[in-house]
Short mmCIF file of C-alpha atoms and ligand atoms in Angstrom, two decimals:
data_model
loop_
_atom_site.label_atom_id
_atom_site.label_comp_id
_atom_site.label_asym_id
_atom_site.label_seq_id
_atom_site.Cartn_x
_atom_site.Cartn_y
_atom_site.Cartn_z
CA MET A 1289 0.05 -0.19 -0.18
CA SER A 1290 1.65 3.32 -0.64
CA LYS A 1291 0.50 6.90 -0.02
CA VAL A 1292 -0.66 8.44 -3.07
CA ALA A 1293 -1.65 12.17 -3.97
CA PHE A 1294 -4.35 12.63 -6.44
CA ILE A 1295 -5.16 16.08 -8.13
CA GLY A 1296 -7.71 16.54 -10.70
CA LEU A 1297 -10.69 14.20 -9.76
CA GLY A 1298 -12.68 15.05 -12.69
CA ASN A 1299 -14.42 12.87 -14.84
CA MET A 1300 -11.66 10.46 -15.70
CA GLY A 1301 -9.14 11.45 -12.23
CA GLY A 1302 -12.87 10.78 -10.25
CA GLY A 1303 -13.36 6.98 -11.46
CA MET A 1304 -9.50 6.43 -11.28
CA ALA A 1305 -8.56 7.82 -7.24
CA ALA A 1306 -11.28 5.30 -6.45
CA ASN A 1307 -9.92 2.20 -7.70
CA LEU A 1308 -6.84 3.32 -6.35
CA VAL A 1309 -8.45 3.28 -3.19
CA ASN A 1310 -10.09 0.24 -3.96
CA ALA A 1311 -6.42 -1.67 -4.36
CA GLY A 1312 -5.31 -0.72 -0.98
CA HIS A 1313 -3.82 3.04 -1.22
CA GLU A 1314 -4.23 6.26 1.12
CA VAL A 1315 -5.20 8.49 -1.45
CA ALA A 1316 -5.16 11.85 -0.70
CA ALA A 1317 -6.67 14.25 -3.03
CA PHE A 1318 -6.95 17.88 -3.88
CA ASP A 1319 -9.21 20.02 -6.81
CA LEU A 1320 -9.85 23.25 -7.05
CA SER A 1321 -13.37 21.42 -7.62
CA GLU A 1322 -15.85 21.25 -4.21
CA GLU A 1323 -18.15 18.78 -6.13
CA ALA A 1324 -15.61 16.69 -7.50
CA LEU A 1325 -13.69 17.15 -3.60
CA ASP A 1326 -17.16 15.72 -2.55
CA ARG A 1327 -17.02 12.98 -4.66
CA ALA A 1328 -13.58 12.14 -4.18
CA LYS A 1329 -14.26 11.97 -0.36
CA GLY A 1330 -17.32 9.68 -1.01
CA ASN A 1331 -14.70 6.89 -2.74
CA GLY A 1332 -12.79 7.02 0.75
CA CYS A 1333 -10.62 9.85 -0.50
CA THR A 1334 -8.88 11.91 2.01
CA ILE A 1335 -9.09 15.60 0.84
CA ALA A 1336 -6.12 17.39 0.92
CA LYS A 1337 -6.30 21.11 2.13
CA THR A 1338 -3.86 22.74 -1.18
CA ALA A 1339 -2.34 20.42 -3.65
CA ALA A 1340 1.05 20.44 -2.38
CA ASP A 1341 -0.84 19.33 1.21
CA ALA A 1342 -1.51 16.31 -0.86
CA VAL A 1343 2.22 16.00 -2.21
CA LYS A 1344 4.49 15.98 1.17
CA GLY A 1345 5.08 13.06 2.15
CA ALA A 1346 3.35 11.21 -1.02
CA ASP A 1347 5.20 7.90 -2.51
CA ALA A 1348 3.18 9.02 -6.03
CA VAL A 1349 2.16 11.74 -6.84
CA VAL A 1350 -1.15 11.12 -10.15
CA THR A 1351 -2.51 14.21 -11.64
CA MET A 1352 -5.38 14.41 -14.39
CA LEU A 1353 -5.56 18.16 -15.60
CA PRO A 1354 -7.32 19.12 -18.46
CA ALA A 1355 -3.82 20.91 -20.46
CA GLY A 1356 -0.46 21.46 -21.24
CA LYS A 1357 -0.52 24.93 -19.18
CA HIS A 1358 -2.43 23.69 -16.28
CA VAL A 1359 0.21 20.96 -15.70
CA SER A 1360 3.14 23.49 -16.30
CA SER A 1361 1.28 25.65 -12.96
CA VAL A 1362 0.96 21.97 -11.03
CA TYR A 1363 4.03 20.58 -11.54
CA ALA A 1364 5.87 24.18 -10.56
CA GLU A 1365 4.18 25.94 -7.21
CA SER A 1366 2.49 22.45 -5.78
CA VAL A 1367 4.72 19.16 -6.98
CA ILE A 1368 8.15 19.92 -8.19
CA PRO A 1369 8.80 22.13 -4.53
CA HIS A 1370 7.01 20.03 -1.94
CA ALA A 1371 7.62 16.22 -3.50
CA SER A 1372 9.71 14.22 -1.46
CA LYS A 1373 13.21 12.29 -3.50
CA ASP A 1374 11.78 9.13 -3.91
CA ALA A 1375 8.02 9.61 -5.08
CA ILE A 1376 7.50 8.54 -8.39
CA LEU A 1377 5.51 12.14 -10.29
CA ILE A 1378 2.99 10.25 -13.55
CA ASP A 1379 0.81 13.36 -15.03
CA CYS A 1380 -1.58 11.18 -16.74
CA SER A 1381 -3.45 14.55 -18.73
CA THR A 1382 -3.62 14.83 -22.27
CA ILE A 1383 -0.66 17.31 -23.16
CA ASP A 1384 1.34 18.47 -25.94
CA VAL A 1385 4.69 16.92 -25.95
CA ALA A 1386 6.70 19.86 -25.80
CA THR A 1387 5.24 20.59 -22.34
CA ALA A 1388 5.18 16.65 -21.40
CA ARG A 1389 9.51 17.22 -22.24
CA GLN A 1390 9.70 21.14 -20.14
CA VAL A 1391 7.60 19.12 -16.29
CA ALA A 1392 9.99 15.98 -17.00
CA LYS A 1393 13.14 18.07 -17.23
CA ASP A 1394 12.71 20.70 -14.62
CA ALA A 1395 11.08 17.31 -12.28
CA GLU A 1396 14.44 15.65 -13.49
CA ALA A 1397 16.41 19.33 -12.73
CA ALA A 1398 15.13 18.65 -9.01
CA GLY A 1399 16.64 15.63 -8.61
CA LEU A 1400 12.60 13.80 -9.16
CA THR A 1401 11.11 11.13 -11.11
CA MET A 1402 8.31 11.86 -13.18
CA VAL A 1403 6.38 9.89 -16.44
CA ASP A 1404 3.96 11.34 -18.64
CA ALA A 1405 1.12 8.21 -19.17
CA PRO A 1406 -1.75 9.48 -20.84
CA VAL A 1407 -4.27 6.94 -20.73
CA SER A 1408 -6.85 5.18 -24.40
CA GLY A 1409 -10.20 4.78 -22.92
CA GLY A 1410 -12.82 7.15 -21.37
CA ILE A 1411 -14.96 7.43 -18.87
CA ALA A 1412 -16.39 4.37 -18.61
CA ALA A 1413 -12.99 2.91 -18.73
CA ALA A 1414 -11.79 5.08 -15.90
CA ASP A 1415 -14.60 4.03 -13.48
CA GLY A 1416 -13.92 0.82 -14.38
CA GLY A 1417 -10.31 0.67 -14.16
CA THR A 1418 -10.04 -0.82 -17.72
CA LEU A 1419 -8.21 2.23 -19.42
CA THR A 1420 -4.49 2.08 -21.31
CA PHE A 1421 -1.44 3.86 -20.41
CA MET A 1422 1.22 4.75 -22.32
CA VAL A 1423 3.91 5.55 -21.18
CA GLY A 1424 7.11 7.91 -21.58
CA GLY A 1425 10.09 8.00 -19.65
CA SER A 1426 12.99 6.00 -17.99
CA ALA A 1427 12.98 2.69 -17.10
CA ASP A 1428 13.08 3.14 -13.90
CA GLY A 1429 10.51 5.37 -13.64
CA PHE A 1430 7.84 3.79 -15.82
CA ALA A 1431 8.99 -0.06 -13.66
CA LYS A 1432 7.82 2.89 -10.65
CA ALA A 1433 5.15 4.47 -12.34
CA GLN A 1434 3.56 0.45 -12.88
CA LEU A 1435 2.80 -0.70 -9.53
CA ILE A 1436 0.59 2.77 -9.40
CA LEU A 1437 -1.01 2.35 -12.35
CA ASP A 1438 -1.90 -1.34 -12.75
CA PRO A 1439 -5.34 -0.77 -10.78
CA MET A 1440 -6.52 1.80 -13.05
CA GLY A 1441 -5.78 -0.07 -16.23
CA LYS A 1442 -6.11 -3.74 -18.34
CA ALA A 1443 -2.94 -2.73 -19.98
CA VAL A 1444 0.29 -0.59 -18.94
CA ILE A 1445 2.90 -0.27 -22.22
CA HIS A 1446 6.89 1.79 -21.61
CA ALA A 1447 6.25 4.31 -24.60
CA GLY A 1448 9.70 5.31 -24.86
CA ASP A 1449 11.06 8.23 -23.09
CA ALA A 1450 9.76 11.62 -21.73
CA GLY A 1451 7.60 13.00 -23.84
CA SER A 1452 7.20 9.58 -25.46
CA GLY A 1453 3.31 8.58 -24.24
CA GLN A 1454 2.40 11.84 -25.31
CA ALA A 1455 3.43 11.71 -28.26
CA ALA A 1456 1.81 8.21 -28.58
CA LYS A 1457 -1.73 9.18 -27.74
CA ILE A 1458 -1.68 11.92 -30.41
CA CYS A 1459 -1.06 9.67 -33.13
CA ASN A 1460 -2.85 7.51 -32.33
CA ASN A 1461 -6.10 9.85 -32.01
CA MET A 1462 -5.07 11.39 -35.34
CA LEU A 1463 -4.87 8.25 -36.21
CA LEU A 1464 -8.43 7.85 -35.47
CA GLY A 1465 -10.27 10.51 -36.36
CA ALA A 1466 -8.78 10.66 -39.42
CA THR A 1467 -10.07 6.79 -40.00
CA MET A 1468 -13.56 7.49 -39.01
CA VAL A 1469 -13.76 10.84 -40.59
CA ALA A 1470 -12.87 8.22 -43.52
CA THR A 1471 -15.53 5.88 -42.28
CA CYS A 1472 -18.41 8.43 -42.04
CA GLU A 1473 -17.79 9.32 -45.90
CA THR A 1474 -17.35 5.83 -47.22
CA PHE A 1475 -20.78 5.17 -46.02
CA ALA A 1476 -22.46 8.68 -46.49
CA LEU A 1477 -21.14 7.20 -50.43
CA ALA A 1478 -22.24 3.61 -50.44
CA GLU A 1479 -25.43 5.08 -49.27
CA ALA A 1480 -25.46 7.55 -52.63
CA LEU A 1481 -24.33 4.79 -54.77
CA GLY A 1482 -27.73 2.75 -53.58
CA LEU A 1483 -26.00 -0.31 -51.40
CA ASP A 1484 -27.52 -1.43 -47.94
CA LEU A 1485 -25.44 -0.24 -45.74
CA GLN A 1486 -25.48 -3.64 -43.31
CA THR A 1487 -24.41 -5.93 -47.02
CA PHE A 1488 -21.65 -2.81 -47.34
CA TYR A 1489 -20.90 -3.05 -43.25
CA ASP A 1490 -20.47 -7.01 -44.13
CA ILE A 1491 -18.49 -6.96 -47.36
CA SER A 1492 -16.19 -4.21 -45.85
CA SER A 1493 -15.34 -5.16 -42.30
CA GLN A 1494 -14.23 -8.68 -44.32
CA ALA A 1495 -12.37 -6.50 -47.23
CA SER A 1496 -9.32 -4.23 -47.07
CA GLY A 1497 -11.32 -1.26 -45.99
CA GLN A 1498 -11.73 -2.65 -42.80
CA SER A 1499 -10.52 -0.46 -39.80
CA TRP A 1500 -10.96 -0.10 -35.77
CA SER A 1501 -13.36 2.59 -36.46
CA MET A 1502 -15.79 0.60 -38.68
CA THR A 1503 -16.40 -2.51 -36.87
CA SER A 1504 -15.78 -1.91 -33.00
CA TYR A 1505 -16.93 1.54 -33.58
CA CYS A 1506 -18.87 2.16 -36.74
CA PRO A 1507 -20.93 5.59 -36.77
CA VAL A 1508 -23.91 3.79 -38.49
CA PRO A 1509 -26.76 3.09 -36.43
CA GLY A 1510 -27.65 -0.67 -36.15
CA VAL A 1511 -24.25 -1.73 -38.54
CA GLY A 1512 -22.38 -3.48 -36.27
CA PRO A 1513 -21.86 -3.82 -32.63
CA GLU A 1514 -23.72 -1.62 -29.87
CA THR A 1515 -22.03 1.97 -30.26
CA PRO A 1516 -23.16 5.59 -29.54
CA ALA A 1517 -24.78 5.65 -32.80
CA ASP A 1518 -27.03 3.69 -31.37
CA HIS A 1519 -27.95 5.98 -28.87
CA ASP A 1520 -27.79 9.41 -30.82
CA TYR A 1521 -24.61 10.24 -30.61
CA ASP A 1522 -24.64 10.77 -26.91
CA GLY A 1523 -21.87 9.44 -24.34
CA GLY A 1524 -19.00 8.06 -25.73
CA PHE A 1525 -15.69 10.33 -27.05
CA ALA A 1526 -16.84 13.60 -26.95
CA ALA A 1527 -16.42 15.32 -30.39
CA ALA A 1528 -14.35 18.62 -28.84
CA LEU A 1529 -12.10 16.40 -26.99
CA MET A 1530 -10.96 14.64 -30.40
CA LEU A 1531 -10.69 18.32 -31.55
CA LYS A 1532 -8.59 18.92 -28.98
CA ASP A 1533 -6.40 15.87 -29.35
CA LEU A 1534 -6.43 17.00 -33.51
CA ARG A 1535 -4.62 20.21 -32.48
CA LEU A 1536 -2.43 18.78 -29.94
CA ALA A 1537 -1.38 16.26 -32.98
CA MET A 1538 -0.61 19.41 -35.61
CA GLN A 1539 1.07 21.15 -33.37
CA ALA A 1540 3.39 18.25 -32.97
CA ALA A 1541 3.76 17.91 -36.22
CA ASP A 1542 4.36 21.42 -37.17
CA ASN A 1543 7.33 21.47 -35.04
CA ALA A 1544 8.40 18.24 -36.00
CA GLU A 1545 8.59 18.75 -39.51
CA ALA A 1546 6.23 16.24 -40.04
CA TYR A 1547 3.38 16.40 -43.37
CA THR A 1548 0.26 15.38 -42.33
CA PRO A 1549 -2.04 15.90 -44.71
CA MET A 1550 -4.92 13.73 -43.25
CA GLY A 1551 -3.96 14.93 -39.60
CA SER A 1552 -4.44 18.42 -40.44
CA ALA A 1553 -8.38 17.34 -42.44
CA ALA A 1554 -9.62 16.20 -39.49
CA GLU A 1555 -8.92 18.77 -37.44
CA GLU A 1556 -10.27 20.80 -39.77
CA LEU A 1557 -13.47 19.16 -40.32
CA TYR A 1558 -13.87 18.26 -36.03
CA ALA A 1559 -13.32 21.89 -35.91
CA ARG A 1560 -16.47 22.55 -38.09
CA PHE A 1561 -18.70 19.81 -36.79
CA VAL A 1562 -17.89 21.57 -32.65
CA ASP A 1563 -18.67 25.24 -34.23
CA LEU A 1564 -21.83 23.80 -35.58
CA GLY A 1565 -22.70 22.67 -31.86
CA GLY A 1566 -21.77 19.31 -32.07
CA GLU A 1567 -18.78 19.66 -29.49
CA ARG A 1568 -20.70 17.38 -26.25
CA LYS A 1569 -21.25 14.53 -29.36
CA ASP A 1570 -20.01 11.32 -29.30
CA PHE A 1571 -17.11 11.92 -32.25
CA SER A 1572 -18.94 9.99 -34.89
CA GLY A 1573 -21.44 11.79 -35.11
CA ILE A 1574 -19.83 13.91 -37.05
CA ILE A 1575 -20.97 11.82 -39.95
CA LYS A 1576 -24.48 13.88 -39.38
CA MET A 1577 -22.42 16.52 -40.75
CA ILE A 1578 -21.09 14.87 -43.46
CA ASP A 1579 -24.09 13.24 -44.65
CA ASP A 1580 -25.85 16.97 -44.20
CA SER A 1581 -27.90 16.01 -42.05
CA TRP A 1582 -26.94 17.87 -39.46
CA ASP A 1583 -28.77 20.66 -40.18
CA ASP A 1584 -32.11 19.16 -40.01
CA ASP A 1585 -31.43 17.17 -36.78
CA GLN A 1586 -30.76 20.60 -34.90
CA GLY A 1587 -34.17 22.25 -36.92
P1 LIG B 611 -12.74 17.21 -16.20
O1 LIG B 611 -12.43 18.44 -16.78
O2 LIG B 611 -13.43 16.61 -15.81
O3 LIG B 611 -11.64 17.74 -15.02
C1 LIG B 611 -9.96 17.93 -14.86
C2 LIG B 611 -10.03 18.17 -13.50
O4 LIG B 611 -8.94 19.13 -13.29
C3 LIG B 611 -11.50 19.15 -12.91
O5 LIG B 611 -12.05 18.51 -11.73
C4 LIG B 611 -10.80 20.69 -12.30
O6 LIG B 611 -11.35 20.98 -11.44
C5 LIG B 611 -9.17 19.89 -12.34
N1 LIG B 611 -8.66 21.34 -12.33
C6 LIG B 611 -8.34 21.97 -12.76
N2 LIG B 611 -6.74 22.69 -12.99
C7 LIG B 611 -6.28 22.29 -11.61
C8 LIG B 611 -5.77 23.05 -10.69
N3 LIG B 611 -4.99 24.25 -10.61
N4 LIG B 611 -5.33 21.93 -9.42
C9 LIG B 611 -6.24 21.15 -8.87
N5 LIG B 611 -7.06 20.59 -9.52
C10 LIG B 611 -7.55 21.26 -11.04
O7 LIG B 611 -11.57 16.75 -17.70
P2 LIG B 611 -11.85 14.92 -18.16
O8 LIG B 611 -12.46 14.53 -18.75
O9 LIG B 611 -11.75 14.44 -16.29
O10 LIG B 611 -10.18 14.75 -19.18
C11 LIG B 611 -9.00 14.86 -17.83
C12 LIG B 611 -7.86 14.65 -19.37
O11 LIG B 611 -7.68 13.62 -19.73
C13 LIG B 611 -7.88 15.94 -20.21
O12 LIG B 611 -6.27 16.18 -20.05
C14 LIG B 611 -7.81 14.81 -20.72
O13 LIG B 611 -7.44 15.84 -22.62
C15 LIG B 611 -7.95 13.37 -20.96
N6 LIG B 611 -8.75 12.62 -21.29
C16 LIG B 611 -9.38 12.42 -21.32
C17 LIG B 611 -10.71 11.36 -21.40
C18 LIG B 611 -11.67 11.70 -21.60
O14 LIG B 611 -13.20 10.55 -21.70
N7 LIG B 611 -13.18 12.76 -20.59
C19 LIG B 611 -10.58 10.26 -22.43
C20 LIG B 611 -8.77 10.29 -22.29
C21 LIG B 611 -8.21 11.54 -22.37
#
């Protein structure tokens, strides 16, 4: 059993912290939101007055914050100055690669070990302890982090040095965004050509066009396994979060001078879908913008 400081107990962090408590860890929680803290208390966490109080004396610090600027300031002000030298620092937020590398460098300069460990899987996976963690950092940092991450996930994978977890996460989500858009426009074309969509699914899911976006997350209601498409695109992975990840991918591509035309097209399309009011809808709901039925539904 370890003493774990958990900072950021929102949609994702709330369930993750509860799973640490269930695994027998002593969890000191801090969030700016009273509501999040009340939920954490109900799940068996103790509540710290400040982030620094949670961090002092902890064996591990886990953060699950909205974006890079929050991670930078929480680590600079509350984590790095107050963490024990042998504590493992684990940032699970999805942030830009450059900030992840800078914060890890600052931690290392202070004699601390830090990893970036963003997740694949949404709120249900956070609650159910079935996230996939992609971890960037030293072998020693990975080994220490794995012990803390195990009860929150179904897989914990070492991606490489500091920042590699974030790099793997945004590369994966850029591929996901692009294949989802391609899947949506393919079904729209199949329909326009008079194909029965279930029949097209039966063919393409066993042919070379097959992808996860088609066979595990089909954007067409009633086709393939049950997905958010069968619930008017509610629940699932919000289009606003897909747009956030695509923007991070484009920022990283710019920095690395990589040519990513499909990722860039996906970013543009998700920005349009979010502008049209789709931000809270599952990201597969973009099919309604592509087949032109979105405006009709919005009245
Ligand atoms: P959220 O907004 O629900 O939670 C973030 C929490 O951080 C909030 O409770 C907020 O009050 C708290 N916070 C912000 N600044 C703080 C500070 N300075 N000190 C302490 N607490 C602070 O967001 P979420 O959906 O839980 O997502 C968290 C991260 O996980 C994001 O980076 C997101 O991209 C990533 N992610 C989310 C999902 C998802 O499905 N929601 C899936 C994968 C990854």
